[in-house]
Coordinates of N, CA and C in Angstrom, one line a residue:
X1426 N -27.6 4.8 0.7 CA -27.1 5.4 1.9 C -25.9 6.2 1.6
X1427 N -25.9 7.5 1.9 CA -24.7 8.4 1.6 C -23.6 8.1 2.6
X1428 N -22.4 8.2 2.2 CA -21.2 8.0 3.0 C -20.7 9.4 3.4
X1429 N -20.5 9.6 4.6 CA -19.8 10.9 5.1 C -18.3 10.8 4.8
X1430 N -17.8 11.4 3.8 CA -16.4 11.2 3.4 C -15.5 12.1 4.2
X1431 N -16.0 13.0 5.1 CA -15.2 13.8 5.9 C -14.8 13.2 7.2
X1432 N -15.7 12.4 7.7 CA -15.4 11.8 9.1 C -14.3 10.8 9.0
X1433 N -13.3 10.9 9.8 CA -12.2 9.9 9.7 C -12.7 8.5 10.3
X1434 N -12.2 7.5 9.6 CA -12.5 6.1 10.0 C -11.2 5.4 10.4
X1435 N -11.3 4.5 11.4 CA -10.1 3.8 11.8 C -9.7 2.7 10.8
X1436 N -8.4 2.6 10.6 CA -7.8 1.6 9.7 C -6.8 0.9 10.6
X1437 N -6.8 -0.4 10.6 CA -5.9 -1.2 11.4 C -5.1 -2.1 10.5
X1438 N -3.8 -2.1 10.6 CA -2.9 -3.1 9.9 C -2.8 -4.3 10.8
X1439 N -3.3 -5.4 10.3 CA -3.5 -6.6 11.1 C -2.1 -7.2 11.6
X1440 N -1.1 -7.1 10.7 CA 0.2 -7.7 11.1 C 0.9 -7.0 12.3
X1441 N 0.6 -5.7 12.4 CA 1.3 -4.9 13.5 C 0.3 -4.4 14.6
X1442 N -0.9 -4.4 14.3 CA -1.9 -3.9 15.2 C -2.0 -2.4 15.2
X1443 N -1.1 -1.7 14.4 CA -1.1 -0.3 14.3 C -2.4 0.2 13.6
X1444 N -2.9 1.4 14.2 CA -4.1 2.0 13.6 C -3.8 3.4 13.2
X1445 N -4.6 3.9 12.3 CA -4.6 5.3 11.9 C -5.9 5.7 11.4
X1446 N -6.2 7.0 11.4 CA -7.4 7.5 10.9 C -7.3 7.9 9.5
X1447 N -8.4 7.5 8.7 CA -8.4 7.8 7.3 C -9.8 8.4 6.9
X1448 N -9.8 9.5 6.3 CA -11.0 10.1 5.8 C -11.6 9.4 4.7
X1449 N -12.9 9.4 4.5 CA -13.6 8.6 3.5 C -13.3 9.1 2.1
X1450 N -12.7 10.3 1.9 CA -12.4 10.8 0.6 C -11.0 10.5 0.2
X1451 N -10.2 10.0 1.1 CA -8.8 9.7 0.7 C -8.5 8.2 0.7
X1452 N -7.6 7.8 -0.1 CA -7.2 6.3 -0.2 C -6.7 5.8 1.2
X1453 N -6.7 4.5 1.3 CA -6.1 4.0 2.6 C -4.7 4.3 2.6
X1454 N -4.0 4.3 1.5 CA -2.6 4.6 1.4 C -2.3 6.1 1.7
X1455 N -3.0 7.0 1.2 CA -2.8 8.4 1.5 C -3.1 8.7 2.9
X1456 N -4.1 8.1 3.5 CA -4.4 8.3 4.9 C -3.2 7.9 5.8
X1457 N -2.6 6.8 5.5 CA -1.4 6.4 6.2 C -0.2 7.3 6.0
X1458 N 0.0 7.7 4.8 CA 1.1 8.7 4.5 C 0.9 10.0 5.1
X1459 N -0.3 10.5 5.1 CA -0.6 11.8 5.7 C -0.2 11.9 7.1
X1460 N -0.4 10.8 7.8 CA 0.0 10.7 9.2 C 1.4 10.4 9.5
X1461 N 2.2 10.1 8.4 CA 3.6 9.8 8.6 C 3.7 8.3 9.1
X1462 N 2.7 7.5 8.9 CA 2.8 6.1 9.3 C 3.5 5.3 8.3
X1463 N 3.9 4.1 8.8 CA 4.5 3.1 7.9 C 3.8 1.8 8.1
X1464 N 3.8 1.0 7.2 CA 3.1 -0.3 7.3 C 2.8 -0.8 5.9
X1465 N 2.0 0.0 5.1 CA 1.7 -0.5 3.8 C 2.8 0.0 2.9
X1466 N 3.4 -0.9 2.1 CA 4.5 -0.5 1.2 C 4.0 0.6 0.2
X1467 N 4.9 1.5 -0.1 CA 4.5 2.6 -1.0 C 5.3 2.6 -2.3
X1468 N 4.7 2.7 -3.4 CA 5.3 2.8 -4.7 C 4.9 4.0 -5.4
X1469 N 4.1 3.8 -6.5 CA 3.8 5.0 -7.3 C 2.6 5.8 -6.8
X1470 N 1.8 5.2 -5.9 CA 0.5 5.8 -5.3 C -0.6 6.0 -6.4
X1471 N -0.5 5.4 -7.6 CA -1.5 5.6 -8.6 C -2.1 4.3 -9.1
X1472 N -1.7 3.2 -8.5 CA -2.2 1.9 -9.0 C -1.4 1.2 -10.1
X1473 N -0.3 1.8 -10.5 CA 0.5 1.3 -11.6 C 1.5 0.3 -11.2
X1474 N 1.9 0.2 -10.0 CA 3.0 -0.7 -9.6 C 2.6 -1.9 -8.8
X1475 N 1.5 -1.8 -8.1 CA 1.0 -3.0 -7.3 C 1.7 -3.2 -6.0
X1476 N 2.6 -2.3 -5.6 CA 3.3 -2.4 -4.3 C 2.4 -2.4 -3.1
X1477 N 1.4 -1.6 -3.1 CA 0.5 -1.4 -1.9 C -0.6 -2.4 -1.9
X1478 N -0.5 -3.6 -2.4 CA -1.5 -4.6 -2.4 C -1.8 -5.0 -1.0
X1479 N -3.1 -5.0 -0.6 CA -3.6 -5.4 0.7 C -4.8 -6.3 0.5
X1480 N -5.1 -7.0 1.6 CA -6.4 -7.8 1.7 C -7.3 -7.1 2.8
X1481 N -8.5 -6.8 2.4 CA -9.4 -6.2 3.4 C -10.0 -7.4 4.2
X1482 N -9.7 -7.4 5.5 CA -10.1 -8.5 6.4 C -11.4 -8.2 7.0
X1483 N -11.6 -7.0 7.4 CA -12.9 -6.5 8.0 C -13.2 -5.1 7.4
X1484 N -14.5 -4.8 7.3 CA -14.9 -3.5 6.9 C -15.1 -3.4 5.4
X1485 N -15.5 -2.2 4.9 CA -15.8 -2.0 3.5 C -15.0 -0.8 3.0
X1486 N -14.7 -0.9 1.7 CA -14.1 0.1 1.0 C -14.8 0.4 -0.3
X1487 N -14.6 1.6 -0.9 CA -15.2 1.9 -2.2 C -14.0 2.3 -3.1
X1488 N -14.2 1.9 -4.4 CA -13.2 2.2 -5.4 C -13.0 3.7 -5.7
X1489 N -11.8 4.1 -5.8 CA -11.5 5.5 -6.2 C -11.1 5.5 -7.7
X1490 N -10.9 4.4 -8.2 CA -10.4 4.2 -9.6 C -10.3 2.8 -9.9
X1491 N -10.0 2.5 -11.1 CA -9.8 1.1 -11.5 C -8.5 0.4 -10.9
X1492 N -8.6 -0.9 -10.7 CA -7.5 -1.6 -10.2 C -7.0 -2.5 -11.3
X1493 N -5.7 -2.4 -11.7 CA -5.2 -3.2 -12.8 C -5.2 -4.7 -12.5
X1494 N -5.7 -5.4 -13.5 CA -5.7 -6.9 -13.4 C -4.3 -7.4 -13.4
X1495 N -3.3 -6.6 -13.8 CA -1.9 -7.1 -13.8 C -1.4 -7.2 -12.3
X1496 N -2.1 -6.5 -11.4 CA -1.7 -6.5 -10.0 C -2.7 -7.2 -9.1
X1497 N -4.0 -7.2 -9.4 CA -5.0 -7.9 -8.6 C -6.0 -8.6 -9.6
X1498 N -5.9 -9.9 -9.5 CA -6.7 -10.7 -10.4 C -8.2 -10.7 -9.9
X1499 N -9.1 -11.1 -10.8 CA -10.5 -11.1 -10.4 C -10.7 -12.1 -9.2
X1500 N -10.0 -13.2 -9.2 CA -10.0 -14.2 -8.1 C -9.5 -13.5 -6.8
X1501 N -8.4 -12.8 -6.9 CA -7.9 -12.1 -5.7 C -8.9 -11.1 -5.2
X1502 N -9.4 -10.3 -6.1 CA -10.4 -9.3 -5.7 C -11.6 -9.9 -5.0
X1503 N -12.1 -11.1 -5.5 CA -13.2 -11.8 -4.8 C -12.8 -12.2 -3.4
X1504 N -11.5 -12.4 -3.2 CA -11.0 -12.8 -1.8 C -10.6 -11.6 -1.0
X1505 N -10.9 -10.4 -1.4 CA -10.7 -9.2 -0.6 C -9.4 -8.4 -0.9
X1506 N -8.6 -8.8 -1.9 CA -7.4 -8.1 -2.3 C -7.7 -6.9 -3.1
X1507 N -7.0 -5.9 -2.9 CA -7.1 -4.6 -3.7 C -5.8 -3.8 -3.5
X1508 N -5.7 -2.7 -4.1 CA -4.5 -1.8 -3.9 C -5.0 -0.7 -3.0
X1509 N -4.2 -0.4 -2.0 CA -4.5 0.6 -0.9 C -4.6 2.0 -1.5
X1510 N -3.9 2.2 -2.6 CA -4.0 3.5 -3.3 C -5.2 3.8 -4.1
X1511 N -6.0 2.7 -4.3 CA -7.2 2.8 -5.2 C -8.5 2.7 -4.5
X1512 N -8.5 2.6 -3.2 CA -9.8 2.4 -2.4 C -9.8 3.3 -1.2
X1513 N -11.0 3.7 -0.8 CA -11.2 4.6 0.4 C -12.2 3.8 1.3
X1514 N -12.0 4.0 2.7 CA -12.9 3.3 3.6 C -14.3 3.9 3.6
X1515 N -15.3 3.1 3.8 CA -16.7 3.5 4.0 C -17.1 3.2 5.4
X1516 N -16.3 2.4 6.1 CA -16.5 2.0 7.5 C -15.1 1.6 8.1
X1517 N -15.0 1.4 9.4 CA -13.7 1.0 9.9 C -13.1 -0.2 9.2
X1518 N -11.8 -0.3 8.9 CA -11.2 -1.3 8.1 C -10.1 -2.0 8.9
X1519 N -10.0 -3.3 8.7 CA -8.8 -4.0 9.2 C -8.3 -4.7 7.9
X1520 N -7.0 -4.5 7.7 CA -6.3 -5.0 6.5 C -5.1 -5.7 6.7
X1521 N -4.7 -6.6 5.8 CA -3.4 -7.3 5.9 C -2.6 -6.8 4.7
X1522 N -1.3 -6.5 4.9 CA -0.4 -6.2 3.8 C -0.1 -7.5 3.1
X1523 N -0.2 -7.5 1.8 CA -0.1 -8.7 1.0 C 1.4 -9.2 0.9
X1524 N 2.3 -8.4 1.2 CA 3.7 -8.9 1.2 C 4.6 -8.1 0.2
X1525 N 5.8 -8.5 0.1 CA 6.7 -7.8 -0.8 C 6.5 -8.4 -2.2
X1526 N 6.9 -7.5 -3.2 CA 6.9 -8.0 -4.6 C 8.0 -9.0 -4.8
X1527 N 7.7 -9.9 -5.7 CA 8.7 -11.0 -5.9 C 9.7 -10.5 -7.0
X1528 N 9.5 -9.3 -7.6 CA 10.4 -8.8 -8.6 C 10.8 -7.4 -8.1
X1529 N 11.9 -6.8 -8.6 CA 12.3 -5.5 -8.2 C 11.2 -4.5 -8.6
X1530 N 11.1 -3.4 -7.8 CA 10.2 -2.3 -8.2 C 10.6 -1.6 -9.5
X1531 N 11.9 -1.4 -9.6 CA 12.4 -0.7 -10.8 C 13.6 -1.4 -11.3
X1532 N 13.6 -1.8 -12.5 CA 14.8 -2.4 -13.1 C 15.9 -1.4 -13.2
X1533 N 15.6 -0.1 -13.5 CA 16.6 0.9 -13.6 C 17.3 1.1 -12.2
X1534 N 16.6 1.0 -11.1 CA 17.2 1.1 -9.8 C 18.1 0.0 -9.6
X1535 N 17.7 -1.2 -10.0 CA 18.6 -2.4 -9.7 C 19.9 -2.2 -10.6
X1536 N 19.8 -1.7 -11.8 CA 20.9 -1.5 -12.6 C 21.9 -0.5 -12.1
X1537 N 21.3 0.6 -11.5 CA 22.2 1.6 -10.9 C 22.9 1.1 -9.7
X1538 N 22.3 0.2 -9.0 CA 23.0 -0.4 -7.8 C 24.2 -1.2 -8.2
X1539 N 24.1 -1.8 -9.4 CA 25.2 -2.7 -9.8 C 26.2 -1.9 -10.7
X1540 N 25.8 -0.7 -11.2 CA 26.7 0.0 -12.1 C 27.9 0.5 -11.4
X1541 N 27.8 0.8 -10.1 CA 29.0 1.4 -9.3 C 29.2 0.5 -8.1
X1542 N 29.8 -0.7 -8.3 CA 30.0 -1.5 -7.1 C 31.0 -0.8 -6.1
X1543 N 30.9 -1.1 -4.8 CA 31.8 -0.5 -3.9 C 33.2 -1.0 -4.1
X1544 N 34.2 -0.1 -3.9 CA 35.6 -0.4 -4.1 C 36.0 -1.2 -2.8
X1545 N 36.9 -2.2 -3.0 CA 37.3 -3.0 -1.9 C 38.8 -2.8 -1.7
X1546 N 39.4 -1.8 -2.4 CA 40.8 -1.5 -2.2 C 41.0 -0.8 -0.9
X1547 N 42.1 -1.1 -0.2 CA 42.3 -0.4 1.1 C 42.8 1.0 0.8
X1548 N 42.5 1.9 1.7 CA 42.9 3.3 1.6 C 44.4 3.4 1.9
X1549 N 45.1 4.3 1.2 CA 46.5 4.5 1.5 C 46.6 5.5 2.6
X1550 N 47.5 5.2 3.5 CA 47.7 6.1 4.7 C 48.9 6.9 4.5

């Protein structure tokens, strides 16, 4: 059965109930970003960081590219986890955002934040 990739499909974020339309040729993450929505955390949008990890609760998706086992194990994939940047809907989808990363997104960013601590000296008047 051929999938009409042009027709938008509804995607719902389970935690907030927010919905957005996503075309079948775009990733779940790009569909959300295109509409200026927030809900799924955004990182590299290429599958390299794992920030956009979600669990498909209802509906079906198709792979747009490989999902790194560093971010989604085979066991997690079997339980419905994937990266929102690497899959597109083939029917309406309800998803859960998997949560925040337990480690910083970028070590360089964390180092920059500590490289210039705020000054606590009072201003002279």
